[in-house]
PDB file of C-alpha atoms in Angstrom:
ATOM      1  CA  UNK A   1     -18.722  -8.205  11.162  1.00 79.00           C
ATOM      2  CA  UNK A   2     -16.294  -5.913  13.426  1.00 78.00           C
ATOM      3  CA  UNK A   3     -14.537  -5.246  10.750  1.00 80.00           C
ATOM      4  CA  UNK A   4     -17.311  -3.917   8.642  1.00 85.00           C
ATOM      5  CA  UNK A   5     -18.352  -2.151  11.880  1.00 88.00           C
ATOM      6  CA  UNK A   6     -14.844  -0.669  12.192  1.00 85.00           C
ATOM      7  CA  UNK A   7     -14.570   0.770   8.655  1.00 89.00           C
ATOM      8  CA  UNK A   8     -17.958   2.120   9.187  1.00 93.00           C
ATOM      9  CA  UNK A   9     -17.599   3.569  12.478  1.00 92.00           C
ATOM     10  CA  UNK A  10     -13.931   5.589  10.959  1.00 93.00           C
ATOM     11  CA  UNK A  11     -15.817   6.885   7.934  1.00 95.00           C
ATOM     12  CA  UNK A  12     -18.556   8.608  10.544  1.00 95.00           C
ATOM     13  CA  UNK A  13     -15.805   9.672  13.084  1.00 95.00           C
ATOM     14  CA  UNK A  14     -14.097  11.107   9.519  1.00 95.00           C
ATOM     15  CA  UNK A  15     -16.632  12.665   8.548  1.00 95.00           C
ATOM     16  CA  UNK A  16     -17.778  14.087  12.162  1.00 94.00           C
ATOM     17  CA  UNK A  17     -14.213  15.438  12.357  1.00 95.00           C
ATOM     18  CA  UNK A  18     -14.416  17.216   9.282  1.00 93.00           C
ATOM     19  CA  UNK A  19     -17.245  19.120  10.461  1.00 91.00           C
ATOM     20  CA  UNK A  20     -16.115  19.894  13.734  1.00 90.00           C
ATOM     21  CA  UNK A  21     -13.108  21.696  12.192  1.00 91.00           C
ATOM     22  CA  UNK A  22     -15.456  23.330   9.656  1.00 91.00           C
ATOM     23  CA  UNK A  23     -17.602  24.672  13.041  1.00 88.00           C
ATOM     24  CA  UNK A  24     -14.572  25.643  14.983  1.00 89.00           C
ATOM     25  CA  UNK A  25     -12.109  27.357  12.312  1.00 90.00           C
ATOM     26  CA  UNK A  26     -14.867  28.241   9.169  1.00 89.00           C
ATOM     27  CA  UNK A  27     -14.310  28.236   6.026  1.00 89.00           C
ATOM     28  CA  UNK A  28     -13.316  31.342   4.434  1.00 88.00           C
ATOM     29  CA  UNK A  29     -13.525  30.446   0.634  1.00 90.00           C
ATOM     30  CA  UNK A  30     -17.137  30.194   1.113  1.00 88.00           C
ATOM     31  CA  UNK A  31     -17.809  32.240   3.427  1.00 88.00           C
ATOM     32  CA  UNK A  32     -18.719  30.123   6.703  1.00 87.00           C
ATOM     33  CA  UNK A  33     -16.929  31.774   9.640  1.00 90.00           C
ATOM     34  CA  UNK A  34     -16.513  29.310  12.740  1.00 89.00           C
ATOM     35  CA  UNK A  35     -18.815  29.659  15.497  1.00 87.00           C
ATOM     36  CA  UNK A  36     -17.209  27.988  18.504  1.00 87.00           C
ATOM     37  CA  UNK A  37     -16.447  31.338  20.018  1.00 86.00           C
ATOM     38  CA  UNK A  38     -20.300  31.995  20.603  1.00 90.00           C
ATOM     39  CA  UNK A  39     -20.916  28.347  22.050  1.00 91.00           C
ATOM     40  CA  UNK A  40     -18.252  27.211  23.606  1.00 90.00           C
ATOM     41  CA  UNK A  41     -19.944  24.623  26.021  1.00 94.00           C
ATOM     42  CA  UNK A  42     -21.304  22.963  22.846  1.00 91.00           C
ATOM     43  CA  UNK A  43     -17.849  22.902  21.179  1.00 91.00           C
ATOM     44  CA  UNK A  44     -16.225  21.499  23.964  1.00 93.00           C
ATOM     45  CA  UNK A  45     -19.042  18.769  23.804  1.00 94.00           C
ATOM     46  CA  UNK A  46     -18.343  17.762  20.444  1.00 92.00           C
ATOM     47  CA  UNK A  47     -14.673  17.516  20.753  1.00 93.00           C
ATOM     48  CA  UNK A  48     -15.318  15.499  23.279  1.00 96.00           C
ATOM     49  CA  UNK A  49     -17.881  13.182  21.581  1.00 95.00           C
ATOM     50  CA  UNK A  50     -15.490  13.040  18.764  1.00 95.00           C
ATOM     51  CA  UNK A  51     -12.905  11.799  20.678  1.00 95.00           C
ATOM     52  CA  UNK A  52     -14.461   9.246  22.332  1.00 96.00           C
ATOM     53  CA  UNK A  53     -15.594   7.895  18.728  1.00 94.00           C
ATOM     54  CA  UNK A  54     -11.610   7.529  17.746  1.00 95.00           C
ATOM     55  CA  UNK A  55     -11.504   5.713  21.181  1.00 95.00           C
ATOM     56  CA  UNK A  56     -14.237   3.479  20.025  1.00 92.00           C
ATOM     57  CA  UNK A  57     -12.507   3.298  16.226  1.00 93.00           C
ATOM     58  CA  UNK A  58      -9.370   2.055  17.909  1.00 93.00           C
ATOM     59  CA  UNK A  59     -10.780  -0.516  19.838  1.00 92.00           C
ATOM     60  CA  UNK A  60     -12.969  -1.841  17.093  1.00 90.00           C
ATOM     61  CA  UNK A  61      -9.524  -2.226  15.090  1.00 91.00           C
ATOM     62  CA  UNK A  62      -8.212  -4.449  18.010  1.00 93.00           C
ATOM     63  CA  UNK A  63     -11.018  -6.000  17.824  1.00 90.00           C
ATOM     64  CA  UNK A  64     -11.060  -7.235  14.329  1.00 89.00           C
ATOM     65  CA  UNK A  65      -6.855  -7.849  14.355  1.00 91.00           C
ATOM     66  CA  UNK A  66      -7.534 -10.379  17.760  1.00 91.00           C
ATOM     67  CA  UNK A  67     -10.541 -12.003  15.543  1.00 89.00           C
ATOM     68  CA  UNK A  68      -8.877 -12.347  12.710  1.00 87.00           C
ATOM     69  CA  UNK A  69      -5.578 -14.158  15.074  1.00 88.00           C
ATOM     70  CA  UNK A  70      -8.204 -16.058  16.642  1.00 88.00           C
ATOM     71  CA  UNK A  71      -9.887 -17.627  13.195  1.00 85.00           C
ATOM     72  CA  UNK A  72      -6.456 -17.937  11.972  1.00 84.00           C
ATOM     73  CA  UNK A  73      -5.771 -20.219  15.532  1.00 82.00           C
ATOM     74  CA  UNK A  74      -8.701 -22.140  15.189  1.00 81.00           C
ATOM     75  CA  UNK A  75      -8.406 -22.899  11.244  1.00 78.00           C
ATOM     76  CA  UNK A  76      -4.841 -24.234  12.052  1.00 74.00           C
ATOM     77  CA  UNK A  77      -6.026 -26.068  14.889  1.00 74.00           C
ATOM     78  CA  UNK A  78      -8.885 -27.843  12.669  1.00 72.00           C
ATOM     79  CA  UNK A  79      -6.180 -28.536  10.008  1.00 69.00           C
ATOM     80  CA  UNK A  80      -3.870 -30.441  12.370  1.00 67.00           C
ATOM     81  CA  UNK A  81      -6.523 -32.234  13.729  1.00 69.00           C
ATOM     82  CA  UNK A  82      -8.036 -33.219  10.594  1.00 68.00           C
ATOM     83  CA  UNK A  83      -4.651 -34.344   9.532  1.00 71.00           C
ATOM     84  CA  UNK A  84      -4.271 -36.369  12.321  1.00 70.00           C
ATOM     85  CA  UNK A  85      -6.883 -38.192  12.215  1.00 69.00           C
ATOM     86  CA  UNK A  86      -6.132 -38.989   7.919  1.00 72.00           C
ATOM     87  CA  UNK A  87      -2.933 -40.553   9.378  1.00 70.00           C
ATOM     88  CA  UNK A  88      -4.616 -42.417  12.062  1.00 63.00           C
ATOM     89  CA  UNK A  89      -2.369 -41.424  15.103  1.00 57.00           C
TER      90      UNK A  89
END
């Protein structure tokens, strides 16, 4: 589940980024010029935003690594007991 909310939540922040560069620099093959010059305030916003969503991207990856250490713990720990118990001790 954090996983799949991880690889969700860096396809957005991917794609938010993408469009944040598109709004600040343009794009002059198709004619968009950037408009972060006019609103600044509002650029300044959405850098921000978009920064805070890598933030959140990272920790979501931390997340999912400490689960997946966890599971692995707890699987071992069900093994050896299991196994203990099929030798009697």
């Amino acid at each position: 589940m954090v996983l799949g909310i991880a690889l969700l939540l860096g396809t957005a922040v991917a794609a938010a980024t993408t469009l944040g560069l598109v709004s600040r620099n343009g794009m002059a093959k198709v004619g968009w010029e950037g408009f972060c010059d006019n609103v600044p305030l509002f650029c300044s916003k959405v850098t921000l935003s978009i920064g805070c969503c890598y933030v959140a991207f990272f920790v979501y990856c931390i997340l999912a690594i400490l689960s997946v250490y966890r599971l692995k713990a707890s699987v071992a720990s069900i093994n050896y007991n299991h196994q203990q118990e099929k030798e009697g001790i």
